[in-house]
Amino acid sequence: MCGDHSRRSYGGALAVLSSPLRSSGLMPPAIAGRLTFHDCGKGSTVATHVTYTPDQDSASDIIPNLESYVVGIHDTGDLTKSAIISPFLHKFSIGQPSSTTEGDGHIRPVEVPLSHPMKIEVGGDGIIGRRVTLWSQHAVDPIAEGIIGYN
């Protein structure tokens, strides 16, 4: 690791989401946050759940309804190509409980079970090193993207 930043490893896989490198400009506000793929603390190399945690200092505080967002895990980690033409390995929606806001109005982390387990490994069916995008049903381009790595 570079720099003075250190953080305890929690296992699973992590994608830090930020504004897409390529976009048409016809999109809702960018969303920043983290997607954590995990097995609820069982120590497995297979993810059974995903947790979306918004950055506290981003536009994520104004997400109206996470159910209208779709996560796409792409075949590769290539960020130089448009996400629109990059094939998907997995796609799923982020459902949400009836209330995702805390008392101060900030959105709290949202955890959802995955419809099928995902391997936390490199190559083959593994998700490590792959591009991940967050899409709104009302946008042409992804509203956030990142690369999945080990957590």
Coordinates of C-alpha atoms in Angstrom, one line a residue, residues 8-131:
R8 CA -8.1 -3.2 9.1
S9 CA -9.0 -5.9 6.5
Y10 CA -12.6 -7.2 7.0
G11 CA -12.4 -10.0 4.4
G12 CA -14.7 -10.2 1.3
A13 CA -14.4 -7.8 -1.6
L14 CA -14.7 -4.0 -1.8
A15 CA -15.4 -1.6 -4.6
V16 CA -15.0 2.1 -4.0
L17 CA -17.6 3.9 -6.2
S18 CA -17.0 7.4 -7.7
S19 CA -18.0 9.4 -10.7
P20 CA -17.6 7.6 -14.0
L21 CA -14.6 8.4 -16.1
R22 CA -16.8 8.5 -19.3
S23 CA -20.3 9.9 -19.4
S24 CA -22.7 11.6 -21.7
G25 CA -23.5 14.4 -19.3
L26 CA -27.2 13.3 -19.3
M27 CA -27.2 11.7 -15.9
P28 CA -28.5 12.3 -12.3
P29 CA -26.0 13.5 -9.7
A30 CA -23.0 11.2 -9.2
I31 CA -23.0 8.9 -6.3
A32 CA -20.0 8.0 -4.2
G33 CA -19.7 5.2 -1.7
R34 CA -18.6 1.6 -1.2
L35 CA -20.0 -1.8 -2.2
T36 CA -18.8 -4.6 0.1
F37 CA -19.3 -8.2 -1.0
H38 CA -19.3 -10.5 2.0
D39 CA -20.6 -13.7 3.6
C40 CA -21.9 -12.1 6.8
G41 CA -18.7 -12.9 8.7
K42 CA -18.4 -16.6 8.0
G43 CA -14.9 -16.3 6.4
S44 CA -15.8 -17.9 3.1
T45 CA -14.4 -17.0 -0.3
V46 CA -18.0 -16.8 -1.6
A47 CA -20.0 -13.6 -1.2
T48 CA -23.7 -14.1 -0.3
H49 CA -24.5 -10.4 0.5
V50 CA -23.6 -7.0 -0.6
T51 CA -23.7 -3.8 1.5
Y52 CA -23.9 -0.3 -0.1
T53 CA -22.4 2.4 2.2
P54 CA -22.7 6.0 0.9
D55 CA -19.9 8.5 1.5
Q56 CA -21.1 11.0 4.1
D57 CA -19.8 14.0 2.0
S58 CA -21.3 13.1 -1.3
A59 CA -24.5 13.5 -3.2
S60 CA -25.5 10.1 -1.9
D61 CA -27.5 11.8 0.8
I62 CA -30.2 12.7 -1.8
I63 CA -30.8 9.2 -3.2
P64 CA -34.6 9.0 -3.4
N65 CA -35.0 5.2 -3.8
L66 CA -32.2 2.6 -4.0
E67 CA -34.7 0.2 -5.6
S68 CA -34.4 2.1 -8.8
Y69 CA -30.6 1.4 -9.0
V70 CA -28.9 -1.6 -10.6
V71 CA -25.4 -2.9 -10.0
G72 CA -23.5 -4.4 -12.9
I73 CA -20.3 -6.4 -12.5
H74 CA -18.6 -6.5 -15.9
D75 CA -16.5 -9.2 -17.6
T76 CA -13.3 -7.1 -17.3
G77 CA -11.8 -4.3 -15.3
D78 CA -11.2 -2.2 -18.4
L79 CA -12.2 1.4 -17.6
T80 CA -11.1 2.7 -21.0
K81 CA -14.2 1.4 -22.8
S82 CA -17.7 2.8 -22.4
A83 CA -19.6 0.8 -19.7
I84 CA -22.5 0.7 -22.2
I85 CA -20.6 -1.7 -24.5
S86 CA -18.8 -3.6 -21.7
P87 CA -20.6 -7.0 -21.2
F88 CA -21.9 -8.0 -17.7
L89 CA -20.9 -11.0 -15.7
H90 CA -23.6 -10.2 -13.0
K91 CA -26.4 -7.7 -12.6
F92 CA -28.6 -7.1 -9.6
S93 CA -30.7 -4.4 -8.0
I94 CA -30.2 -2.9 -4.6
G95 CA -33.5 -3.3 -2.8
Q96 CA -34.0 -1.3 0.3
P97 CA -36.0 -1.5 3.5
S98 CA -38.8 1.0 4.0
S99 CA -36.6 3.5 5.8
T100 CA -32.9 3.9 4.9
T101 CA -32.4 7.2 6.6
E102 CA -31.0 7.8 10.1
G103 CA -32.4 10.5 12.5
D104 CA -30.0 13.1 11.0
G105 CA -31.3 12.5 7.5
H106 CA -28.2 10.7 6.3
I107 CA -28.7 7.4 4.4
R108 CA -27.5 4.4 6.4
P109 CA -25.8 1.4 4.8
V110 CA -28.1 -1.0 3.0
E111 CA -27.3 -4.7 3.0
V112 CA -29.1 -7.1 0.6
P113 CA -28.7 -10.8 -0.1
L114 CA -27.3 -11.7 -3.5
S115 CA -29.6 -13.8 -5.7
H116 CA -26.7 -16.2 -6.3
P117 CA -23.3 -16.4 -4.5
M118 CA -20.3 -14.7 -6.1
K119 CA -16.7 -16.1 -5.9
I120 CA -14.3 -13.7 -4.2
E121 CA -11.3 -14.6 -6.3
V122 CA -9.4 -13.6 -9.4
G123 CA -10.2 -15.1 -12.8
G124 CA -12.8 -17.5 -13.9
D125 CA -16.1 -16.6 -12.3
G126 CA -14.4 -14.5 -9.6
I127 CA -15.3 -10.9 -9.1
I128 CA -11.9 -9.5 -8.1
G129 CA -10.4 -7.1 -10.6
R130 CA -13.7 -6.5 -12.4
R131 CA -15.3 -3.2 -13.2

